[in-house]
PDB file of C-alpha atoms in Angstrom:
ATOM      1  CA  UNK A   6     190.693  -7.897  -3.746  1.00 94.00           C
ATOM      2  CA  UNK A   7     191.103  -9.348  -0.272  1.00 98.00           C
ATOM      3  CA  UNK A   8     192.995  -8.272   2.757  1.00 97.00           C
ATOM      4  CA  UNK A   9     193.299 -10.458   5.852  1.00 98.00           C
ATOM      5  CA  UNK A  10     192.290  -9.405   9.007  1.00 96.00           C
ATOM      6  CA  UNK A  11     194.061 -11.981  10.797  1.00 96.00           C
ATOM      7  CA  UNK A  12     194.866 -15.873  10.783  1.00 93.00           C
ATOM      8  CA  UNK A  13     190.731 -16.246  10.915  1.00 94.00           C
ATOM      9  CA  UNK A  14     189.531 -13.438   8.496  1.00 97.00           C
ATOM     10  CA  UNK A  15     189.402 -11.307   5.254  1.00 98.00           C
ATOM     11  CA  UNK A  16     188.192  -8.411   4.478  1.00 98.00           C
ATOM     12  CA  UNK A  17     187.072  -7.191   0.303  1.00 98.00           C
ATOM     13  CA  UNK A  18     187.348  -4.280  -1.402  1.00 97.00           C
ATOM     14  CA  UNK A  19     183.680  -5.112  -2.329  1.00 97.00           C
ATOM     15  CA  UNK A  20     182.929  -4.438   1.304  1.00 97.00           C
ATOM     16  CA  UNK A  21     182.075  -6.926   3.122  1.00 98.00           C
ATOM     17  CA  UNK A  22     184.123  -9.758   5.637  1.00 98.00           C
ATOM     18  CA  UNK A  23     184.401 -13.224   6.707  1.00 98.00           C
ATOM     19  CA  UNK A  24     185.916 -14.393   9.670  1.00 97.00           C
ATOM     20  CA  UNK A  25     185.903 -17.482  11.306  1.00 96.00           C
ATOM     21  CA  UNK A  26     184.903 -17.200  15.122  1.00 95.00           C
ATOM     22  CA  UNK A  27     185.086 -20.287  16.254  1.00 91.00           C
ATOM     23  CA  UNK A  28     185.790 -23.975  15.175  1.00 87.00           C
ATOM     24  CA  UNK A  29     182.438 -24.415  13.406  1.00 91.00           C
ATOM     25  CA  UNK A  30     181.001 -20.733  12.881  1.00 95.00           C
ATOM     26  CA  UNK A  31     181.825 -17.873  10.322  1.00 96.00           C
ATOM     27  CA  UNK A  32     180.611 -14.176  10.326  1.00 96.00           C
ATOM     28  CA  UNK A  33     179.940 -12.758   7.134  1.00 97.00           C
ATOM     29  CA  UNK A  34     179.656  -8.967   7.994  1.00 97.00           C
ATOM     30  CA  UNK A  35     178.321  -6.012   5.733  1.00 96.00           C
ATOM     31  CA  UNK A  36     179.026  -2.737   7.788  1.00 93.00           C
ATOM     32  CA  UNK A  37     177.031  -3.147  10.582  1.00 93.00           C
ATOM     33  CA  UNK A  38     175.054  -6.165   9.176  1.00 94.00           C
ATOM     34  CA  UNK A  39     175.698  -9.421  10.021  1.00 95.00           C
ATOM     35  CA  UNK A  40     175.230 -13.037  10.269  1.00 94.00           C
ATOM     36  CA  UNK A  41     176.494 -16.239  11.301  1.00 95.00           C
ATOM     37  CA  UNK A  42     176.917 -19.348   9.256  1.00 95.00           C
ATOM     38  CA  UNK A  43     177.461 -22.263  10.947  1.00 94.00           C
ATOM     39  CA  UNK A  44     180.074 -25.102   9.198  1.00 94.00           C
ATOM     40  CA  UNK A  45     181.378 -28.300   9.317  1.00 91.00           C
ATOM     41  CA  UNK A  46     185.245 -29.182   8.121  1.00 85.00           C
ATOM     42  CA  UNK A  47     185.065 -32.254   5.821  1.00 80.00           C
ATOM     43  CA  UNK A  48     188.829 -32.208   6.141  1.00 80.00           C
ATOM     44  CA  UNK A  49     191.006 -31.362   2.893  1.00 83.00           C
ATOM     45  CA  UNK A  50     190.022 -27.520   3.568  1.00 86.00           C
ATOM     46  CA  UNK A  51     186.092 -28.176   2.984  1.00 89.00           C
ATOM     47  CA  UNK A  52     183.468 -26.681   4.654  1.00 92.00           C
ATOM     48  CA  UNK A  53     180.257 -27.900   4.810  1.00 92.00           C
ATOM     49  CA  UNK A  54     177.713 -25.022   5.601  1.00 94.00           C
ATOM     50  CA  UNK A  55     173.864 -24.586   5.127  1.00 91.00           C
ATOM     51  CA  UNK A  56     173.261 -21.700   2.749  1.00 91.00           C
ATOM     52  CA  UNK A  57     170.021 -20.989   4.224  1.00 92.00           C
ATOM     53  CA  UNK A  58     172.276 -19.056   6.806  1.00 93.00           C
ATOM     54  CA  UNK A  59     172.035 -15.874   4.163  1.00 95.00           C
ATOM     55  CA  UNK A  60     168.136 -15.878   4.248  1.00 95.00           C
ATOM     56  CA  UNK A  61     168.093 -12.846   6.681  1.00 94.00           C
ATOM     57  CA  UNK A  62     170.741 -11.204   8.848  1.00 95.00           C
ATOM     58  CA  UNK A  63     171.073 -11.581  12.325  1.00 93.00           C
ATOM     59  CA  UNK A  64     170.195  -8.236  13.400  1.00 85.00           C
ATOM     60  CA  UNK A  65     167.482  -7.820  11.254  1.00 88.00           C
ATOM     61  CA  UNK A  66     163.533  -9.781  10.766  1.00 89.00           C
ATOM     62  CA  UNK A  67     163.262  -8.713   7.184  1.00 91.00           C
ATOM     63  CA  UNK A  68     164.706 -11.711   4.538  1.00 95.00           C
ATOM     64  CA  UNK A  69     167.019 -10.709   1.900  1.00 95.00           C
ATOM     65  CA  UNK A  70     165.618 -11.009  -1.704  1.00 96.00           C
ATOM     66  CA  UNK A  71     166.796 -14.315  -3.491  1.00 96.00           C
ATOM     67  CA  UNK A  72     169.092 -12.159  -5.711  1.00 97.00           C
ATOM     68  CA  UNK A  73     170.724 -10.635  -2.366  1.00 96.00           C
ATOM     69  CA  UNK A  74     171.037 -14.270  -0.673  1.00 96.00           C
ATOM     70  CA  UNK A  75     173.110 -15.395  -4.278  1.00 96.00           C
ATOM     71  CA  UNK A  76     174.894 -12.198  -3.711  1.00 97.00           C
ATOM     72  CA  UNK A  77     176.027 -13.485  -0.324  1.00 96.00           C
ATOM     73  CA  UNK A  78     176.756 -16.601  -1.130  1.00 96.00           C
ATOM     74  CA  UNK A  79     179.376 -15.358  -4.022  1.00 97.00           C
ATOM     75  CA  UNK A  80     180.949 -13.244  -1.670  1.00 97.00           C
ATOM     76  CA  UNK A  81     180.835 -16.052   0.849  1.00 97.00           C
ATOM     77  CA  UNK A  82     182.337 -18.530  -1.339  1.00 96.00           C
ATOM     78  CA  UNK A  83     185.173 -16.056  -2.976  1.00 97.00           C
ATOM     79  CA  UNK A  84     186.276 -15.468   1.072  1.00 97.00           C
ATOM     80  CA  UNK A  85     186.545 -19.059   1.481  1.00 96.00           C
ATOM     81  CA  UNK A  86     188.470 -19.708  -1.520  1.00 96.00           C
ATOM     82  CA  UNK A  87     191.239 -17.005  -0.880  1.00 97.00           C
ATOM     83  CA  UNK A  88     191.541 -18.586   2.578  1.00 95.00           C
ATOM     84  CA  UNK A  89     192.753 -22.075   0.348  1.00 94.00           C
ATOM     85  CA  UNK A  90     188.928 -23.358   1.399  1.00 94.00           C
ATOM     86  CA  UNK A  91     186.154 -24.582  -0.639  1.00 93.00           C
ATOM     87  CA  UNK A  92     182.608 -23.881   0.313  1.00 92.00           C
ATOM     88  CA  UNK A  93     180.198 -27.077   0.023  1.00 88.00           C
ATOM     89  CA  UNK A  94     176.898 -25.324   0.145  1.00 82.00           C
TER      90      UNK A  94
END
């Protein structure tokens, strides 16, 4: 279940959030982890984004598993989708 933030962002019961920053960046925040996913509009509410933003979070030098990156992206995606987006990975 999602709740928004504001205009930009959403926030899941799952715990985690995705907010859009900027015109072509999106945090996707886990507590105090983070990262930054940088997008492209290809108009009719798609984004364009390179998934290998979810390889490792910004504040850390250890890279999530494969299973946590898939994780991400699910979570990542969902956001998007209650936001009336679609994610083109």
């Amino acid at each position: 279940m999602f709740t928004w933030l504001n205009k930009q962002g959403v926030r899941s019961s799952d715990g985690f959030e995705v907010q859009f920053t900027g015109r072509l960046t999106v945090e996707y925040r886990e507590g105090t982890r983070y990262f930054v996913v940088d997008v492209e509009s290809g108009g009719n509410g798609l984004i364009d984004f390179n998934p290998r933003a979810f390889e490792r979070w910004a504040n850390s030098s250890v890279s999530n598993s494969p299973e946590e990156q898939a994780r991400m992206l699910k979570n990542f995606l969902t956001a998007l989708e209650f936001q009336g987006l679609k994610g083109m990975p």
